[in-house]
Amino acid sequence: MSETLPSPDRYLQLLDQIVQMTLKGNIRSKEQVYQMLVEGVSVGTGELFERCLQQYVDRVQAQLDAETNELKQAKAARSRRALQTIQGEWERWQQHNQATEAIASVMQKITTADAAQRLPEFLRAIDPNQPQCLNATQLKQLAKVLQQQEDAANDSTVQQELHQLAAGISQGLASWERVQSQLVSWIYDQEQTLGFASTSGKSNPWTVWSKQLTQPQLIQLFQTIARNESVSEFVAQMPTLESSTWVELVILLQYIQQGLVAWFDRLVYDAKVGAKLSISTFLAFSILWSQLARGFNQATALNSFHQSQFAEGAFQMTLQILRSFAQRPYFPLYGGVFASFPGSQLRSVVNYLDEPLKRAEGTQEKARILTLIGSSERAQGQIDRAKEFHDIAREIAAEAGDRPCEIANLNHLSRTCVAQKNYREAINYSQRALILSRQVGDRLGEANALVNLGYGEVFQAQQLEQAETEVYEAAISYLQQGLKLAEQMGDRQSQAFAFNSLGIAHVVLEQPQTAIDYLAEGLKAAQVAGDLYLQGLNLAYLAEAYYRLQDTSRAVYTGCLGMYFLESIASRDWRQPAGLLTILQGQMGDAFAPTLAQLRPELIAAIGVDGYDHLPTLIEQYRQPG
């Protein structure tokens, strides 16, 4: 590249040369035009060339508009067609040049970085949240350039590090090519719900994918995930791990996750199912990377440098996924726990995601992620921690101008205050959410605010022992308005929430049959939304309603299911149906066990044999002090 920047006249002359050669028939292909641009346009002067190109186009167009002579008009038209070809090939030149510059930039950062910064620089280069994230083709080119640089390096340590990185990139891309052909084959091999839960054996995706791999440690890792065993423990016990294998894993997991999300997003037959599965995928892989980070932190057999590098890199991958997730239109501002996960993962979701979020800057994405975790915390009974998460998320969202997220956290704070029996504050938060949602036209926020307002007022009236019918009628009216709005929007999560709130309100108002009608609808909506917490809560209150109607069989059935689902996600609310079952057991005496046995087929159909066998253990656990 010349040290002196080219003048506009030079580029205008180049354009005129290409046009004239085209008109004379000396240029017969687009490839010739492209080559002239490659040879004639200096790297870093694209903006100047674009201005000259636009100036030339405007001049020819003006000539075409003003010319009356047919021959001259025809020549101007041919010139315009030649310029259209130049514009097309210029776009191609830009794309190639941007890719070349991106690879060169990454290459420079990696080779000039300190040893501890080489892997982080590579991870930044493949971060989908960055404007110039390297794609597979560019990664392949980067691997070649790294190999060339490796040969030229004088330092043997640097040579080895560049070799490991280049090899890892090549291995990762090769592994992905093999896995890609089997990316979703497991879905068609099973007769069950899509997702990462309820899959075992040959139909488990990790089992299918592991068969496409050649690296023994990665095969073992995928099989460990398939068996739902501790990934952290597996990694912590590794005696050694090459950097190339770690880089291969990074590329492979990133491409699997992105491939699944892209596939689920294209489920045109049911976009809501696709969105639900995409949500589960984002969460599953962010949890996986958090587990890997924890395992690497505990992997004392690895040398300290690799241990630190791999653990820090895994945290970086977790944050990349979560930030990408937070930018999706279906990010669940009002849902915390989703059904496509095994209970063992749900039980620890907050712990897994908490640590990397502490390292994130105060961004809009962080506000949304904290919102998700806060609602999960509340579901698990961590009320104070939930309130802390939602307070921080609300502040960040307000500063970022993310009104839907700000409104969502006001709504979550309202529900959290109800859990703390601070009903006045709960009503205050829901009123603020209602006002703000109507100001900005957030109908989803408005639906949830209406439900929260009615919910809070029902409990406050009960606390103050206000028996006036008008008080309860007003509260129920808010709940019904919220439900109607949620139904109009077709939002199943909010519908489930509204039905659940109406059902609980009628349990409180000693209207069990009406409560059952609402709670049954709430259960259906929660199942469609994939919200295990709301499923469990609906079942718990159905048990209360059936108990008040003295329908002991249905009370035992719904109480058992509610207890099991809530305990499986580590929600402290499991103790509510467990307490009712204990009362029923005391009242029914010897009839309780036969009733449970009679319900066995129904219960096994819902929670399996292991789940059914676990029920007496949970009831006994509830009886234990503390």
XYZ file of C-alpha atoms in Angstrom:
626
model
C 0.000 0.000 0.000
C 1.369 3.431 -0.947
C 2.195 5.806 1.890
C 0.397 8.622 0.019
C -3.383 8.320 -0.083
C -4.814 8.192 -3.631
C -6.659 11.264 -4.891
C -10.316 11.314 -5.992
C -9.123 11.924 -9.563
C -7.253 8.624 -9.544
C -10.385 6.688 -8.610
C -12.538 8.616 -11.092
C -9.990 7.714 -13.797
C -10.131 4.054 -12.706
C -13.930 4.060 -12.955
C -13.833 5.727 -16.351
C -11.281 3.186 -17.559
C -13.486 0.237 -16.493
C -16.582 1.793 -18.094
C -14.838 2.589 -21.378
C -13.258 -0.871 -21.586
C -16.683 -2.406 -20.983
C -18.270 -0.288 -23.704
C -15.502 -1.312 -26.169
C -15.943 -4.979 -25.318
C -12.505 -5.339 -23.728
C -14.102 -6.437 -20.425
C -16.377 -9.434 -20.847
C -16.820 -10.770 -17.285
C -17.488 -9.615 -13.752
C -14.292 -11.325 -12.661
C -12.261 -8.908 -14.803
C -13.994 -5.961 -13.124
C -13.291 -7.460 -9.726
C -9.596 -7.913 -10.510
C -9.268 -4.302 -11.637
C -10.819 -3.179 -8.334
C -8.453 -5.425 -6.367
C -5.448 -3.960 -8.188
C -6.679 -0.369 -8.306
C -8.266 0.297 -4.868
C -5.928 0.596 -1.894
C -6.871 -1.081 1.386
C -8.210 1.467 3.855
C -9.508 3.898 1.193
C -12.910 2.320 0.610
C -14.844 5.379 1.774
C -13.029 7.608 -0.743
C -13.671 5.131 -3.573
C -17.378 4.918 -2.658
C -17.729 8.701 -2.871
C -16.086 8.700 -6.291
C -18.299 5.829 -7.459
C -21.458 7.627 -6.335
C -20.256 10.841 -8.022
C -19.704 8.968 -11.302
C -23.103 7.233 -11.029
C -24.867 10.578 -10.426
C -23.085 12.119 -13.428
C -24.126 9.300 -15.785
C -27.707 9.335 -14.450
C -27.956 13.095 -15.001
C -26.678 12.625 -18.540
C -29.228 9.860 -19.148
C -32.062 12.039 -17.850
C -31.080 15.088 -19.901
C -29.912 13.511 -23.180
C -32.295 13.631 -26.151
C -29.997 12.152 -28.788
C -30.868 8.446 -29.035
C -27.318 7.282 -29.717
C -25.882 9.258 -26.829
C -28.773 8.112 -24.632
C -28.063 4.465 -25.487
C -24.366 4.968 -24.668
C -25.293 6.492 -21.290
C -27.585 3.535 -20.597
C -24.735 1.102 -21.345
C -22.487 3.155 -19.049
C -25.076 2.857 -16.295
C -25.196 -0.929 -16.711
C -21.403 -1.027 -16.515
C -21.544 1.000 -13.300
C -24.134 -1.404 -11.843
C -21.677 -4.229 -12.485
C -18.932 -2.206 -10.778
C -21.200 -1.590 -7.762
C -21.892 -5.322 -7.435
C -18.231 -6.249 -7.648
C -17.338 -3.443 -5.231
C -19.657 -4.987 -2.618
C -17.905 -8.301 -3.187
C -14.493 -6.588 -2.810
C -15.633 -4.983 0.457
C -16.812 -8.269 1.917
C -13.541 -9.971 1.051
C -11.471 -7.053 2.295
C -13.415 -6.783 5.567
C -12.895 -10.491 6.181
C -9.175 -10.167 5.388
C -8.835 -7.156 7.667
C -10.768 -8.906 10.441
C -8.511 -11.973 10.264
C -5.399 -9.779 10.163
C -6.629 -7.803 13.169
C -7.327 -10.947 15.209
C -4.017 -12.410 14.146
C -2.132 -9.344 15.304
C -3.917 -9.286 18.669
C -3.218 -12.966 19.302
C 0.449 -12.912 18.306
C 1.282 -9.692 20.149
C -0.682 -10.553 23.310
C 0.875 -11.891 26.481
C 0.566 -15.653 26.922
C -2.310 -15.229 29.377
C -4.275 -13.121 26.875
C -4.048 -15.306 23.756
C -7.081 -17.493 24.501
C -9.212 -14.519 25.679
C -8.369 -12.707 22.422
C -9.462 -15.765 20.461
C -12.745 -15.952 22.418
C -13.423 -12.290 21.726
C -12.911 -12.966 18.012
C -15.698 -15.583 17.985
C -18.065 -13.650 20.294
C -21.419 -13.372 18.435
C -22.101 -10.131 20.317
C -19.182 -8.422 18.551
C -19.812 -6.628 15.228
C -17.068 -8.574 13.391
C -17.396 -12.093 14.753
C -15.337 -14.554 12.692
C -17.387 -17.149 10.820
C -16.349 -20.721 9.998
C -14.676 -19.768 6.709
C -12.700 -17.001 8.391
C -11.738 -19.315 11.259
C -10.369 -21.813 8.752
C -8.289 -19.032 7.221
C -7.147 -17.893 10.681
C -5.904 -21.414 11.440
C -3.786 -21.360 8.262
C -2.317 -17.953 9.107
C -1.558 -19.117 12.658
C 0.299 -22.129 11.265
C 2.368 -19.847 9.043
C 3.119 -17.560 11.967
C 4.032 -20.575 14.082
C 6.739 -21.531 11.590
C 8.117 -17.981 11.620
C 8.186 -17.585 15.415
C 11.585 -17.692 17.109
C 10.321 -18.509 20.607
C 9.594 -22.252 21.004
C 6.931 -21.539 23.662
C 5.111 -19.146 21.325
C 5.408 -21.714 18.536
C 3.749 -24.338 20.722
C 0.924 -22.018 21.792
C 0.153 -20.955 18.227
C 0.312 -24.588 17.120
C -2.196 -25.610 19.811
C -4.567 -22.797 18.877
C -4.379 -23.521 15.140
C -4.845 -27.246 15.712
C -7.803 -26.634 18.032
C -9.554 -24.441 15.477
C -9.066 -27.015 12.718
C -10.188 -29.889 14.967
C -13.210 -27.937 16.169
C -14.376 -27.141 12.655
C -13.837 -30.756 11.578
C -15.791 -32.064 14.594
C -18.609 -29.634 13.894
C -18.824 -30.777 10.257
C -19.357 -34.357 11.476
C -21.830 -33.402 14.223
C -23.754 -31.025 11.969
C -25.192 -33.904 9.921
C -26.638 -35.378 13.132
C -27.542 -32.108 14.841
C -31.279 -32.771 15.133
C -31.520 -36.453 14.151
C -32.172 -37.409 17.791
C -35.431 -35.459 17.690
C -36.861 -37.827 15.079
C -35.643 -40.929 16.916
C -37.769 -40.327 20.012
C -41.477 -40.330 20.587
C -41.561 -37.647 23.241
C -41.477 -33.916 23.847
C -38.656 -31.946 22.287
C -36.027 -30.608 24.638
C -33.098 -31.692 26.772
C -35.117 -33.442 29.477
C -36.760 -36.853 29.260
C -34.210 -38.109 26.744
C -32.044 -41.078 27.531
C -30.017 -43.752 25.851
C -29.756 -43.687 22.072
C -32.208 -40.786 21.676
C -30.230 -38.467 23.950
C -28.639 -35.740 21.789
C -25.310 -35.902 23.619
C -25.107 -39.637 22.967
C -25.809 -39.089 19.269
C -23.270 -36.287 18.998
C -20.578 -38.177 20.927
C -20.564 -40.869 18.224
C -19.390 -38.294 15.683
C -16.310 -37.305 17.708
C -12.784 -38.693 17.645
C -11.158 -36.950 20.641
C -11.438 -39.391 23.618
C -11.820 -36.731 26.320
C -14.612 -34.955 24.443
C -16.378 -38.269 23.819
C -16.253 -38.973 27.563
C -17.506 -35.465 28.358
C -20.499 -35.784 26.027
C -21.319 -39.210 27.483
C -21.142 -37.740 30.998
C -23.664 -35.075 29.999
C -25.881 -37.730 28.394
C -25.952 -39.689 31.672
C -26.878 -36.487 33.536
C -23.788 -36.877 35.718
C -21.794 -34.005 37.177
C -19.850 -32.203 34.471
C -17.942 -30.255 37.129
C -16.725 -33.449 38.789
C -15.720 -34.977 35.453
C -13.643 -31.935 34.511
C -12.163 -31.560 37.998
C -10.726 -35.096 37.767
C -8.989 -34.562 34.418
C -5.265 -35.331 34.758
C -4.406 -33.226 31.693
C -6.036 -31.305 28.855
C -4.363 -29.868 25.781
C -5.176 -26.301 24.755
C -6.079 -27.641 21.311
C -8.751 -29.900 22.841
C -10.172 -27.025 24.863
C -10.362 -24.820 21.737
C -11.983 -27.702 19.838
C -14.616 -27.939 22.580
C -15.254 -24.186 22.448
C -15.919 -24.205 18.699
C -17.939 -27.417 18.810
C -20.261 -26.357 21.651
C -20.729 -22.866 20.220
C -21.709 -24.198 16.790
C -24.023 -26.864 18.261
C -25.793 -24.260 20.400
C -26.118 -21.765 17.564
C -27.212 -24.502 15.145
C -29.955 -25.714 17.487
C -31.251 -22.199 18.140
C -31.315 -21.460 14.402
C -33.202 -24.724 13.768
C -35.711 -24.163 16.576
C -36.244 -20.552 15.474
C -37.305 -21.864 12.064
C -40.108 -24.075 13.447
C -42.739 -22.301 11.377
C -45.469 -24.815 12.235
C -45.442 -23.537 15.814
C -43.289 -20.483 16.486
C -44.098 -20.576 20.204
C -42.816 -24.136 20.529
C -39.696 -23.092 18.652
C -39.169 -20.119 20.967
C -39.599 -22.314 24.042
C -36.985 -24.752 22.757
C -34.607 -21.942 21.828
C -34.929 -20.601 25.372
C -34.121 -24.023 26.779
C -31.101 -24.284 24.460
C -29.666 -20.934 25.507
C -30.075 -21.826 29.177
C -28.776 -25.378 28.786
C -25.519 -24.292 27.176
C -24.951 -21.366 29.523
C -25.399 -23.745 32.458
C -23.057 -26.249 30.817
C -20.301 -23.665 30.419
C -20.792 -22.576 34.030
C -20.409 -26.188 35.121
C -17.250 -26.478 33.043
C -15.871 -23.310 34.622
C -16.498 -24.673 38.087
C -14.859 -27.956 37.165
C -11.748 -26.280 35.753
C -11.427 -24.192 38.906
C -11.297 -27.433 40.879
C -9.029 -29.329 38.446
C -5.899 -29.359 40.602
C -4.178 -31.966 38.399
C -3.959 -29.449 35.533
C -1.051 -27.043 35.551
C -2.039 -23.758 37.175
C -1.751 -21.775 33.932
C -4.151 -24.019 32.014
C -6.480 -24.287 34.996
C -6.844 -20.508 35.166
C -7.074 -20.083 31.385
C -9.742 -22.746 30.880
C -11.854 -21.649 33.875
C -11.781 -17.989 32.868
C -12.522 -18.885 29.255
C -15.525 -20.978 30.283
C -16.935 -18.016 32.230
C -16.413 -15.848 29.152
C -18.357 -18.365 27.028
C -21.196 -18.367 29.579
C -21.496 -14.607 29.346
C -21.394 -14.637 25.546
C -24.360 -17.019 25.420
C -26.357 -15.118 28.031
C -25.771 -11.793 26.306
C -26.914 -13.258 22.962
C -29.972 -14.732 24.685
C -30.893 -11.414 26.331
C -31.118 -9.762 22.896
C -33.689 -12.236 21.561
C -37.323 -11.075 21.249
C -38.530 -14.168 23.120
C -36.295 -13.617 26.134
C -38.604 -14.585 29.052
C -39.039 -11.453 31.171
C -41.862 -13.166 33.077
C -40.648 -16.769 33.288
C -37.928 -18.257 35.435
C -37.931 -22.030 35.143
C -38.620 -24.090 32.020
C -39.639 -27.697 31.639
C -37.011 -28.822 29.132
C -34.449 -29.377 31.902
C -33.883 -32.239 34.318
C -34.689 -31.320 37.920
C -31.057 -31.745 38.921
C -30.049 -28.891 36.607
C -32.957 -26.688 37.612
C -32.039 -27.199 41.239
C -28.742 -25.384 40.698
C -29.488 -22.962 37.857
C -29.099 -19.835 39.959
C -25.841 -20.966 41.521
C -24.402 -21.820 38.115
C -25.282 -18.487 36.540
C -24.676 -16.213 39.515
C -20.871 -16.148 39.407
C -20.317 -15.087 35.767
C -22.958 -12.377 36.097
C -20.974 -10.774 38.890
C -18.320 -10.082 36.266
C -20.635 -8.519 33.695
C -20.812 -4.787 33.245
C -24.009 -2.882 33.966
C -25.561 -3.452 30.562
C -29.099 -3.877 29.297
C -28.348 -7.553 28.742
C -27.313 -7.927 32.366
C -30.599 -6.406 33.521
C -32.567 -8.984 31.558
C -30.464 -11.892 32.747
C -30.790 -10.749 36.370
C -34.562 -10.553 35.841
C -34.644 -14.193 34.769
C -32.533 -15.298 37.715
C -34.529 -13.214 40.180
C -37.788 -14.902 39.202
C -36.071 -18.293 39.467
C -34.828 -17.329 42.940
C -38.368 -16.488 44.028
C -39.600 -19.838 42.707
C -36.956 -21.529 44.849
C -38.013 -19.601 47.931
C -34.984 -17.291 48.054
C -37.193 -14.238 48.536
C -34.589 -11.772 49.827
C -32.119 -12.687 47.083
C -34.888 -12.429 44.477
C -35.747 -8.922 45.670
C -32.078 -7.947 45.496
C -31.765 -9.230 41.926
C -34.938 -7.442 40.796
C -33.934 -4.160 42.432
C -30.579 -4.167 40.634
C -32.159 -5.258 37.350
C -34.797 -2.504 37.570
C -32.141 0.174 38.125
C -29.988 -1.037 35.229
C -33.014 -1.324 32.921
C -34.176 2.188 33.821
C -30.723 3.626 33.065
C -30.573 1.709 29.764
C -34.079 2.855 28.766
C -35.324 -0.735 28.569
C -38.898 -0.041 29.658
C -40.322 -3.584 29.222
C -37.528 -4.921 31.455
C -38.065 -2.143 34.015
C -41.807 -2.884 34.089
C -41.173 -6.622 34.391
C -39.028 -6.062 37.471
C -41.650 -3.829 39.069
C -44.089 -6.698 38.529
C -41.647 -9.234 39.947
C -41.036 -6.998 42.969
C -44.788 -6.863 43.524
C -44.999 -10.654 43.557
C -41.948 -10.880 45.798
C -43.556 -8.513 48.314
C -46.640 -10.749 48.372
C -44.361 -13.649 49.304
C -43.031 -11.474 52.143
C -46.632 -10.656 53.171
C -45.889 -6.978 52.533
C -49.103 -6.417 50.618
C -49.136 -2.617 50.719
C -45.713 -2.500 49.046
C -46.818 -5.186 46.568
C -49.772 -3.030 45.506
C -47.484 -0.005 45.203
C -45.106 -1.840 42.823
C -47.969 -3.193 40.699
C -49.545 0.278 40.421
C -46.227 1.723 39.245
C -45.918 -1.108 36.721
C -49.473 -0.488 35.501
C -48.942 3.258 35.018
C -45.599 2.850 33.240
C -46.826 -0.002 31.015
C -49.798 2.070 29.843
C -47.557 5.071 29.205
C -45.238 3.123 26.912
C -47.820 0.697 25.456
C -46.345 -2.472 26.990
C -49.426 -4.707 26.902
C -47.617 -7.723 28.344
C -46.428 -5.609 31.269
C -49.938 -4.207 31.686
C -51.502 -7.689 31.806
C -49.086 -8.800 34.508
C -49.507 -5.540 36.436
C -53.284 -5.935 36.498
C -52.974 -9.481 37.787
C -50.459 -8.436 40.431
C -52.628 -5.543 41.541
C -55.685 -7.751 42.007
C -53.602 -10.461 43.655
C -52.089 -8.046 46.161
C -55.421 -6.468 46.997
C -57.055 -9.856 47.699
C -54.369 -10.723 50.231
C -54.332 -7.263 51.778
C -58.109 -7.349 52.262
C -57.799 -10.761 53.902
C -54.965 -9.536 56.155
C -57.018 -6.499 57.226
C -60.070 -8.752 57.624
C -62.098 -6.593 55.268
C -65.246 -8.548 54.541
C -66.844 -5.942 52.247
C -67.846 -7.606 48.993
C -66.906 -4.489 47.018
C -63.238 -4.781 48.041
C -62.948 -8.321 46.748
C -65.008 -7.607 43.649
C -62.629 -4.788 42.670
C -59.606 -7.035 43.217
C -61.138 -9.892 41.195
C -61.975 -7.394 38.446
C -58.283 -6.474 38.102
C -57.391 -10.159 37.896
C -59.978 -10.799 35.188
C -58.847 -7.747 33.187
C -55.297 -9.066 33.303
C -56.428 -12.504 32.162
C -58.462 -11.052 29.286
C -55.499 -9.004 28.085
C -53.159 -12.014 28.324
C -55.648 -14.087 26.306
C -55.900 -11.370 23.641
C -52.116 -11.394 23.317
C -51.955 -15.195 23.248
C -49.216 -15.172 25.897
C -49.480 -18.556 27.631
C -47.053 -17.661 30.410
C -49.137 -14.635 31.455
C -52.366 -16.621 31.039
C -51.008 -19.304 33.345
C -50.043 -16.615 35.846
C -53.488 -14.970 35.656
C -55.435 -18.250 36.009
C -53.201 -19.241 38.897
C -53.765 -15.919 40.660
C -57.527 -16.096 40.164
C -57.566 -19.655 41.488
C -55.559 -18.770 44.590
C -57.745 -15.709 45.203
C -60.877 -17.874 45.177
C -59.256 -20.383 47.537
C -58.636 -17.460 49.885
C -62.247 -16.335 49.424
C -63.508 -19.842 50.391
C -64.923 -20.491 46.903
C -63.237 -23.841 46.153
C -65.265 -24.914 43.091
C -64.611 -21.630 41.273
C -60.975 -21.910 42.341
C -60.739 -25.406 40.820
C -62.076 -24.140 37.481
C -59.429 -21.408 37.306
C -56.583 -23.575 38.613
C -57.339 -26.368 36.117
C -57.058 -23.844 33.276
C -53.921 -22.444 34.887
C -52.377 -25.908 34.959
C -53.024 -26.404 31.238
C -51.545 -23.017 30.363
C -48.478 -23.627 32.553
C -47.900 -26.992 30.853
C -47.991 -25.340 27.421
C -45.680 -22.557 28.646
C -43.341 -25.166 30.130
C -43.290 -23.460 33.523
C -42.745 -26.146 36.170
C -43.098 -23.704 39.041
C -46.580 -22.566 38.002
C -47.549 -26.183 37.307
C -46.552 -27.130 40.831
C -48.245 -24.097 42.370
C -51.518 -24.752 40.510
C -51.470 -28.371 41.695
C -50.727 -27.319 45.290
C -53.744 -25.015 45.394
C -55.921 -27.531 43.543
C -55.163 -29.877 46.431
C -56.291 -27.165 48.875
C -59.521 -26.609 46.927
C -60.311 -30.335 46.666
C -59.599 -30.705 50.373
C -62.150 -28.003 51.166
C -64.677 -29.844 48.998
C -63.789 -33.032 50.927
C -62.716 -34.767 47.715
C -59.836 -36.598 49.404
C -58.779 -38.716 46.427
C -58.277 -35.679 44.144
C -56.653 -33.776 47.006
C -54.107 -36.573 47.479
C -53.444 -36.849 43.735
C -52.935 -33.126 43.062
C -51.089 -32.678 46.357
C -48.598 -35.430 45.462
C -47.942 -33.999 42.002
C -47.616 -30.447 43.318
C -45.219 -31.566 46.045
C -43.092 -33.557 43.598
C -42.838 -30.848 40.898
C -42.032 -28.072 43.349
C -39.396 -30.122 45.162
C -37.797 -31.125 41.844
C -36.974 -27.463 41.151
C -35.825 -26.851 44.729
C -38.819 -24.616 45.477
C -39.561 -24.311 49.171
C -43.243 -24.184 48.267
C -43.186 -28.004 48.101
C -43.783 -27.936 51.839
C -47.292 -26.508 51.341
C -48.776 -29.596 49.600
C -46.583 -31.838 51.787
C -48.192 -30.279 54.853
C -51.671 -30.882 53.443
C -50.807 -34.512 52.636
C -49.589 -34.968 56.194
C -52.933 -33.653 57.486
C -54.807 -35.952 55.108
C -52.697 -38.901 56.189
C -53.604 -38.165 59.801
C -57.304 -37.799 59.036
C -57.564 -40.813 56.733
C -55.471 -43.127 58.891
C -55.157 -46.606 57.368
C -57.121 -45.495 54.273
C -54.329 -43.179 53.085
C -51.960 -45.899 51.789
C -54.668 -47.736 49.774
C -55.772 -44.403 48.278
C -52.199 -43.684 47.210
C -51.891 -47.190 45.750
C -55.141 -46.726 43.854
C -53.767 -43.500 42.348
C -50.497 -45.224 41.381
C -51.231 -45.613 37.612
C -52.191 -41.936 37.288
C -49.181 -40.745 39.281
C -46.714 -42.981 37.420
C -48.064 -41.645 34.115
C -47.178 -38.134 35.299
C -43.922 -38.598 37.245
C -42.701 -42.130 36.548
C -42.050 -45.041 38.888
C -39.097 -43.337 40.567
C -41.228 -40.260 41.199
C -44.013 -42.326 42.708
C -41.584 -44.192 44.951
C -40.117 -40.851 46.093
C -43.467 -39.503 47.389
C -43.455 -41.232 50.828
C -39.859 -40.062 51.316
C -40.902 -36.457 50.760
C -43.823 -36.726 53.173
C -41.509 -38.221 55.785
C -38.926 -35.518 55.084
C -41.592 -32.876 55.768
C -42.311 -34.484 59.135
C -38.685 -34.221 60.208
C -37.888 -31.227 62.442
C -36.050 -28.328 60.750
